[in-house]
mmCIF file of C-alpha atoms in Angstrom:
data_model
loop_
_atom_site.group_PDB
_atom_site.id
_atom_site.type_symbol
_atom_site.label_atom_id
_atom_site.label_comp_id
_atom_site.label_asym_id
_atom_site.label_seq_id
_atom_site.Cartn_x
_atom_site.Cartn_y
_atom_site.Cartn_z
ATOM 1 C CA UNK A 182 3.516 -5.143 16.522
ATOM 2 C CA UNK A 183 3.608 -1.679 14.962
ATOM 3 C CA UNK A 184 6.754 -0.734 16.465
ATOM 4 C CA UNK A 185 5.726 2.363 18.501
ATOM 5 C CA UNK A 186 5.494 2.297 21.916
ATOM 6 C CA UNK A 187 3.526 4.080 24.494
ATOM 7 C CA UNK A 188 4.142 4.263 28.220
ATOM 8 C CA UNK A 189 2.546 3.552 30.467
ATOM 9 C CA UNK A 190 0.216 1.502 29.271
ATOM 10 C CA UNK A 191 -3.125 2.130 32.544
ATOM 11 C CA UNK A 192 -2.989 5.543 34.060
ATOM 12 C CA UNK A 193 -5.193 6.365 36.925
ATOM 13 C CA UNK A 194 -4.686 9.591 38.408
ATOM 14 C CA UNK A 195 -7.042 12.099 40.399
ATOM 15 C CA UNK A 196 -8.581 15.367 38.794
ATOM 16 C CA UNK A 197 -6.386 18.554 39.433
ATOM 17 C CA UNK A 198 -3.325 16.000 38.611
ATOM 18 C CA UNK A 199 -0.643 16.418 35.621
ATOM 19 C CA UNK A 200 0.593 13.210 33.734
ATOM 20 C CA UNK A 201 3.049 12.932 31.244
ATOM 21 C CA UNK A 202 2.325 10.064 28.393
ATOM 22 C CA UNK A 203 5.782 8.947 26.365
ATOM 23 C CA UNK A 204 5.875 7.629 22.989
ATOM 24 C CA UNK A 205 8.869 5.906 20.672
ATOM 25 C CA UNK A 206 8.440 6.114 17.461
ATOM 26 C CA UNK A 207 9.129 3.228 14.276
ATOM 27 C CA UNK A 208 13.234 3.412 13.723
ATOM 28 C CA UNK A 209 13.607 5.880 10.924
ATOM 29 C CA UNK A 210 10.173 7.800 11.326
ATOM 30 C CA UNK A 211 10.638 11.466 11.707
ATOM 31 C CA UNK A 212 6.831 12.435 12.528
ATOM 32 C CA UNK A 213 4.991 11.876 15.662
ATOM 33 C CA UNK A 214 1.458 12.015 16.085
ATOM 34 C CA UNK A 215 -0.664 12.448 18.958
ATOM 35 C CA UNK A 216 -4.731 11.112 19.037
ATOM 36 C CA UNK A 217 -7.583 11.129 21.698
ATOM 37 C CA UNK A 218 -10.137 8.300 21.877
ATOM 38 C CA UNK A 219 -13.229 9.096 23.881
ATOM 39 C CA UNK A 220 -16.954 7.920 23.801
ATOM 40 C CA UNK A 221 -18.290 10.744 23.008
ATOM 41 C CA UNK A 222 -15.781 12.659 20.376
ATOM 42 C CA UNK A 223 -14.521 9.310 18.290
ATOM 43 C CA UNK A 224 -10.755 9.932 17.174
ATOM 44 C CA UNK A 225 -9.380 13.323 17.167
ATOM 45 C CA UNK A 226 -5.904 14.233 16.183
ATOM 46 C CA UNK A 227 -4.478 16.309 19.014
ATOM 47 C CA UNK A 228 -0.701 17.515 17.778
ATOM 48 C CA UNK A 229 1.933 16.536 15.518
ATOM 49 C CA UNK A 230 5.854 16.912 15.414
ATOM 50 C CA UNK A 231 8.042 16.710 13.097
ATOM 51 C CA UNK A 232 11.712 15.989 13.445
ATOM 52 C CA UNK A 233 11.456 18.403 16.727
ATOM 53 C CA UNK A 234 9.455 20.813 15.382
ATOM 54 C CA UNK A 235 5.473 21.256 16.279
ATOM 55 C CA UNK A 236 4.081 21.029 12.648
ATOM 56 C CA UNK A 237 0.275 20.954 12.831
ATOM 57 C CA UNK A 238 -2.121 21.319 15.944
ATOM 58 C CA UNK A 239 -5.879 20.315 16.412
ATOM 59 C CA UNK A 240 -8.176 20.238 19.019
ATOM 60 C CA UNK A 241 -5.584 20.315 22.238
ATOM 61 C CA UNK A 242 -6.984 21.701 25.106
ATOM 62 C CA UNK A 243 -4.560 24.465 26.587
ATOM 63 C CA UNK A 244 -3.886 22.457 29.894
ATOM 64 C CA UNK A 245 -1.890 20.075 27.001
ATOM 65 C CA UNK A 246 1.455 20.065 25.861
ATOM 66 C CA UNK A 247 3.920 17.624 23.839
ATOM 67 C CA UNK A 248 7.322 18.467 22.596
ATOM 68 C CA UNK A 249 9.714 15.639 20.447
ATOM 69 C CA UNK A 250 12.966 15.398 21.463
ATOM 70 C CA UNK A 251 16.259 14.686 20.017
ATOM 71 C CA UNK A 252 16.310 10.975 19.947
ATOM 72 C CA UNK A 253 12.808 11.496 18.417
ATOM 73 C CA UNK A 254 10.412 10.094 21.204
ATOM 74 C CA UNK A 255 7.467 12.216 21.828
ATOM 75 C CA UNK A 256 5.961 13.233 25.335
ATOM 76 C CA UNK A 257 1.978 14.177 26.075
ATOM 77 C CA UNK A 258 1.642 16.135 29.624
ATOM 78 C CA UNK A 259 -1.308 16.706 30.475
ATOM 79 C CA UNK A 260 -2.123 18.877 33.272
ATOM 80 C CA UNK A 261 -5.024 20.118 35.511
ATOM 81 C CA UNK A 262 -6.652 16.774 34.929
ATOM 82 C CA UNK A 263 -10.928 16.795 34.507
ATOM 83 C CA UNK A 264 -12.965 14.084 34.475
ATOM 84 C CA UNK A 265 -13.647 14.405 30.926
ATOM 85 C CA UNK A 266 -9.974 14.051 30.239
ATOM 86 C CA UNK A 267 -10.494 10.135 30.783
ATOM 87 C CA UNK A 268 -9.591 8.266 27.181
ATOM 88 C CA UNK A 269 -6.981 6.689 25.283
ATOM 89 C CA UNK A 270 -4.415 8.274 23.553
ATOM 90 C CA UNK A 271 -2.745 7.142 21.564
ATOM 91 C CA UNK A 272 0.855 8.127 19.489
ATOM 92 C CA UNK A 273 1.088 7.128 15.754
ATOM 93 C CA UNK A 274 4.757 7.425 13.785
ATOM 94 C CA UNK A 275 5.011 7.701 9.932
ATOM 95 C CA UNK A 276 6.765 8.889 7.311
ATOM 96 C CA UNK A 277 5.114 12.474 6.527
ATOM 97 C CA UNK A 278 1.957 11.949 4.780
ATOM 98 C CA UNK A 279 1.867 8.120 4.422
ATOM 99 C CA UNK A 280 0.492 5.396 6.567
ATOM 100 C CA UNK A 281 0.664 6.000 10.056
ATOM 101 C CA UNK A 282 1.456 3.376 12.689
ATOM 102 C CA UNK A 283 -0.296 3.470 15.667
ATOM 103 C CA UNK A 284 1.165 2.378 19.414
ATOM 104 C CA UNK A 285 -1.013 0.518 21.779
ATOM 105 C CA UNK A 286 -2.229 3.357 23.629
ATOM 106 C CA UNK A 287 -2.267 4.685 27.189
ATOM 107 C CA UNK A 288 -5.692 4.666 28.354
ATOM 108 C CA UNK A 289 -6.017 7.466 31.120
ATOM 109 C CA UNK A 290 -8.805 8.010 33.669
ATOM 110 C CA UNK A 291 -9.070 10.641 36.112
ATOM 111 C CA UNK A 292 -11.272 9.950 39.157
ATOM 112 C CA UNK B 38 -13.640 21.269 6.054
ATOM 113 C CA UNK B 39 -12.927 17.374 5.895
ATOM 114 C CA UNK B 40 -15.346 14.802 6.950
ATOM 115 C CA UNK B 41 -15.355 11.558 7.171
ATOM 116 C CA UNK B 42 -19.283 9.924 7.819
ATOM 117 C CA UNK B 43 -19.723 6.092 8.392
ATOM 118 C CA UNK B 44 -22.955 6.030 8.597
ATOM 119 C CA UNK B 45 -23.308 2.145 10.053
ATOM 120 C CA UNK B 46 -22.617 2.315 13.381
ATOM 121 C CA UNK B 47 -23.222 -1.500 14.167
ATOM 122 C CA UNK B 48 -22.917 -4.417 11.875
ATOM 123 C CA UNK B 49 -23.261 -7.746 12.864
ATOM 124 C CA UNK B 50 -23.075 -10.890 10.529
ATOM 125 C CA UNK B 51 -22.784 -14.659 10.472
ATOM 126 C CA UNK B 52 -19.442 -16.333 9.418
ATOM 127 C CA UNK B 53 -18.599 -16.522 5.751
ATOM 128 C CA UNK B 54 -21.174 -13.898 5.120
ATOM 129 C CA UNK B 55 -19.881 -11.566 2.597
ATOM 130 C CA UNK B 56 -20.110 -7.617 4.324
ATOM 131 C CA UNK B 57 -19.394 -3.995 2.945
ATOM 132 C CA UNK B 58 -18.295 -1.315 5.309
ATOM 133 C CA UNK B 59 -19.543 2.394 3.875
ATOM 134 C CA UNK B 60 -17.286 5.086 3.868
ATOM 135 C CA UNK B 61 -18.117 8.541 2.497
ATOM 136 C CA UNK B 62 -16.068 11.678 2.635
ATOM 137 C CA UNK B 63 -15.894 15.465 1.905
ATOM 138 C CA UNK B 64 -12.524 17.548 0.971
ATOM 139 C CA UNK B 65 -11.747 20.886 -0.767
ATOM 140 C CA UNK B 66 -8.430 18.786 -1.520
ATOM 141 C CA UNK B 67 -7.697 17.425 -5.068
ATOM 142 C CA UNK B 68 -5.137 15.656 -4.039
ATOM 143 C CA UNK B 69 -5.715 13.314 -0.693
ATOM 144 C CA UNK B 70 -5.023 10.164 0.994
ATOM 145 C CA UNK B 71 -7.887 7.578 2.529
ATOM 146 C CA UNK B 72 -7.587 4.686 4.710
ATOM 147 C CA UNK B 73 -8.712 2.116 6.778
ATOM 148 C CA UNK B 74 -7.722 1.122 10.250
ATOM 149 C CA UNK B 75 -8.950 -1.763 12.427
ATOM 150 C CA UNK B 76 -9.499 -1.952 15.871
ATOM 151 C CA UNK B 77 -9.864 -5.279 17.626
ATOM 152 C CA UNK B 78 -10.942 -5.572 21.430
ATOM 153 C CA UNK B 79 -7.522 -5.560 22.382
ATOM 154 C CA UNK B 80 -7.764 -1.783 21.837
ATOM 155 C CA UNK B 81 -4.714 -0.984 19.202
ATOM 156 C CA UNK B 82 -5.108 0.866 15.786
ATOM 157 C CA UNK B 83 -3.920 -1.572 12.949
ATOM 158 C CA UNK B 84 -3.276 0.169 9.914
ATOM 159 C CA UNK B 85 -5.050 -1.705 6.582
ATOM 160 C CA UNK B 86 -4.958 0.178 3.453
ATOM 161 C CA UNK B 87 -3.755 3.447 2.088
ATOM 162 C CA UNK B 88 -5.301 4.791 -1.396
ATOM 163 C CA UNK B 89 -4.371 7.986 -3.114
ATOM 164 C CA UNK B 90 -6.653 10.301 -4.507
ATOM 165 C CA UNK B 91 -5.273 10.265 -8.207
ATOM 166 C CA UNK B 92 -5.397 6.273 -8.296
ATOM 167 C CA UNK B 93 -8.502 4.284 -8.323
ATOM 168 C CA UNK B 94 -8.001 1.164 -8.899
ATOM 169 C CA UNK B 95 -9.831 -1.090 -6.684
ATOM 170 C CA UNK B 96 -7.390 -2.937 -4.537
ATOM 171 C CA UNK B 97 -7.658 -6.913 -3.222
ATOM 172 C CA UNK B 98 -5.969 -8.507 -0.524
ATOM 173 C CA UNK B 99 -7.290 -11.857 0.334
ATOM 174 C CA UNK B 100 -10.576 -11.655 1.855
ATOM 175 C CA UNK B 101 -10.223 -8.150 2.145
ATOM 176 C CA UNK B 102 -11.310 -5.842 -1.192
ATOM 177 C CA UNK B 103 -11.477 -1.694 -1.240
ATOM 178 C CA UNK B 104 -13.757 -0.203 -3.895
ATOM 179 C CA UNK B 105 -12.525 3.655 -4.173
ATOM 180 C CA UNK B 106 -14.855 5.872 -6.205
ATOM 181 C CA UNK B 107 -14.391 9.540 -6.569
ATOM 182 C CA UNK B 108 -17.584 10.463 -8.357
ATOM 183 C CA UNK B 109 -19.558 9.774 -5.254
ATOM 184 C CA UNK B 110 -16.386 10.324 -2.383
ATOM 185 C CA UNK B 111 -16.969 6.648 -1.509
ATOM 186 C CA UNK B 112 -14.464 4.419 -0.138
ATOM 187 C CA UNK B 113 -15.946 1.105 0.500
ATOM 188 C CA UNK B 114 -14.196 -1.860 2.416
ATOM 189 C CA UNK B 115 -15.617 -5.030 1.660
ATOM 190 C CA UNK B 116 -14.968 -8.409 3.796
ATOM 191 C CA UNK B 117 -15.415 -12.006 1.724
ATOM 192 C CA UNK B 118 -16.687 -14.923 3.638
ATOM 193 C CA UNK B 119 -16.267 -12.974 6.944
ATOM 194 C CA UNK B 120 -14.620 -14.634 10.060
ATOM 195 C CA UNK B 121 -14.926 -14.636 14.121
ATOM 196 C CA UNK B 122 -11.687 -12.874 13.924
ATOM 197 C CA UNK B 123 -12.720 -9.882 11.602
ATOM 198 C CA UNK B 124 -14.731 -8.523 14.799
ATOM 199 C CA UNK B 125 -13.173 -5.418 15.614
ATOM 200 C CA UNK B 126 -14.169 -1.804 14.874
ATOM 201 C CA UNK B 127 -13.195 -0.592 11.465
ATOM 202 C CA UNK B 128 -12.368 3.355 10.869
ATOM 203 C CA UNK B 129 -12.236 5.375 7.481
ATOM 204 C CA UNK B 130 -9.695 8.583 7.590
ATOM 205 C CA UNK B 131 -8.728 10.772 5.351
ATOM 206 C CA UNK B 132 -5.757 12.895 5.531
ATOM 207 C CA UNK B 133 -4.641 16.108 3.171
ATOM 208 C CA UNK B 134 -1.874 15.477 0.819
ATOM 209 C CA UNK B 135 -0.405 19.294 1.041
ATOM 210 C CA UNK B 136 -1.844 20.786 4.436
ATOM 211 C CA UNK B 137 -2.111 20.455 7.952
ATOM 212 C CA UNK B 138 0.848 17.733 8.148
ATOM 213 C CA UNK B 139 -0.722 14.579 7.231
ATOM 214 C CA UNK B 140 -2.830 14.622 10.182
ATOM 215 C CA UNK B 141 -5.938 12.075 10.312
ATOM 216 C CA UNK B 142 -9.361 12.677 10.055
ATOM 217 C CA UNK B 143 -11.138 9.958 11.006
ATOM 218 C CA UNK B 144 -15.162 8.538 10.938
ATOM 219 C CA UNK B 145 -17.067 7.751 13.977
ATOM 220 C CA UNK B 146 -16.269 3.941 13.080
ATOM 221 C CA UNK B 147 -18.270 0.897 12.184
ATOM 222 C CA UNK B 148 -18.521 -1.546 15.143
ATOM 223 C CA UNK B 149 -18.295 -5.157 13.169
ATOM 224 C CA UNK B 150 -19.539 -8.406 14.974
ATOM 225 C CA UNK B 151 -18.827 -11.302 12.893
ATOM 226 C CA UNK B 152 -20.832 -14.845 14.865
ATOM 227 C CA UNK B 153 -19.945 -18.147 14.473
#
């Protein structure tokens, strides 16, 4: 156990839909990652926060979003759900630049 | 640009077979972090090693053994007398020391089957 958690864990939803994907982080970790699994792109680092505060952004579509709040959980909405959108995602917590632990994942598909 | 290349996609072995995971990499950075994760069936990222860029040593744990070489951007990740339960899918990543946050690159992964 990693000590990050995800919610929900299954996510079915229809295209056009929005979801919103929650994350805890380990106790003490200030820095949140985001990460999308798919087939066909591998691992690809989506958005980090850090202590509230976006602090580096990759390859997030538009129709995503996250923010970090307070108490230091993390939310992913996604919105105007394709197809393509389908994969897990997963939230990782570290300390900034060290080893980052990974939550089990929410793996979403859109129908 | 980073990059991360595992070049085996597939790997499959019998028990206490000795195998060696290939890991090569590409950064402007002189300073850096790599690592290994390991993904089991069960789907969750479990993190294995971290290495820095200025140390080298080659680290051991158990069966597990990392050979890091900078001359060639290698980071290796060798399994002794592999198990059933090493079957999982093994990632390299690489993450800058001073930019972009300490975000992860990671390789396309190495897909390990380990028979009995």
């Amino acid at each position: 156990d990693s000590g990050v958690t995800q919610t929900p864990k299954h996510l079915i939803t229809a295209t056009g839909q929005r979801v919103t994907l929650r994350c805890s982080p380990r106790s003490g970790d200030l820095s949140v990652y985001w990460y999308q699994q798919s087939l066909d792109q591998g691992l690809q680092f989506l958005i980090q926060y850090y202590n509230g505060e976006e602090r580096a952004k990759g390859n997030i579509l538009e129709r995503f979003s996250a923010q970090q709040f307070p108490d230091l959980h993390s939310e992913l909405n996604l919105s105007s759900l394709e197809l393509g959108d389908s994969a897990l995602y997963f939230c990782a917590s570290s300390v900034v630049r060290y080893e980052q632990y990974f939550g089990p994942g929410t793996r979403l598909t859109v129908t | 640009a980073q990059k991360v290349t595992q070049a085996q996609t597939e790997i499959s072995v019998v028990e206490k077979e000795d195998v060696t995971l290939d890991c090569v990499y590409e950064t402007r950075d002189t300073t850096y972090y790599l690592f290994w994760y390991k993904q089991p069936p069960s789907g969750e990222l479990v993190f294995l090693i971290r290495r820095n860029s200025f140390d080298e040593q080659n680290e051991i744990s158990g069966r597990y053994s990392w050979n890091f070489q900078k001359s060639t951007s290698s980071f290796n990740f060798t399994i002794t007398a592999s198990q059933v339960v090493d079957s999982a899918v093994y990632f390299c990543a690489l993450s800058s020391f001073y930019n972009q946050g300490g975000k992860l690159i990671f390789g396309q992964g190495t897909e390990l089957s380990v028979k009995p």
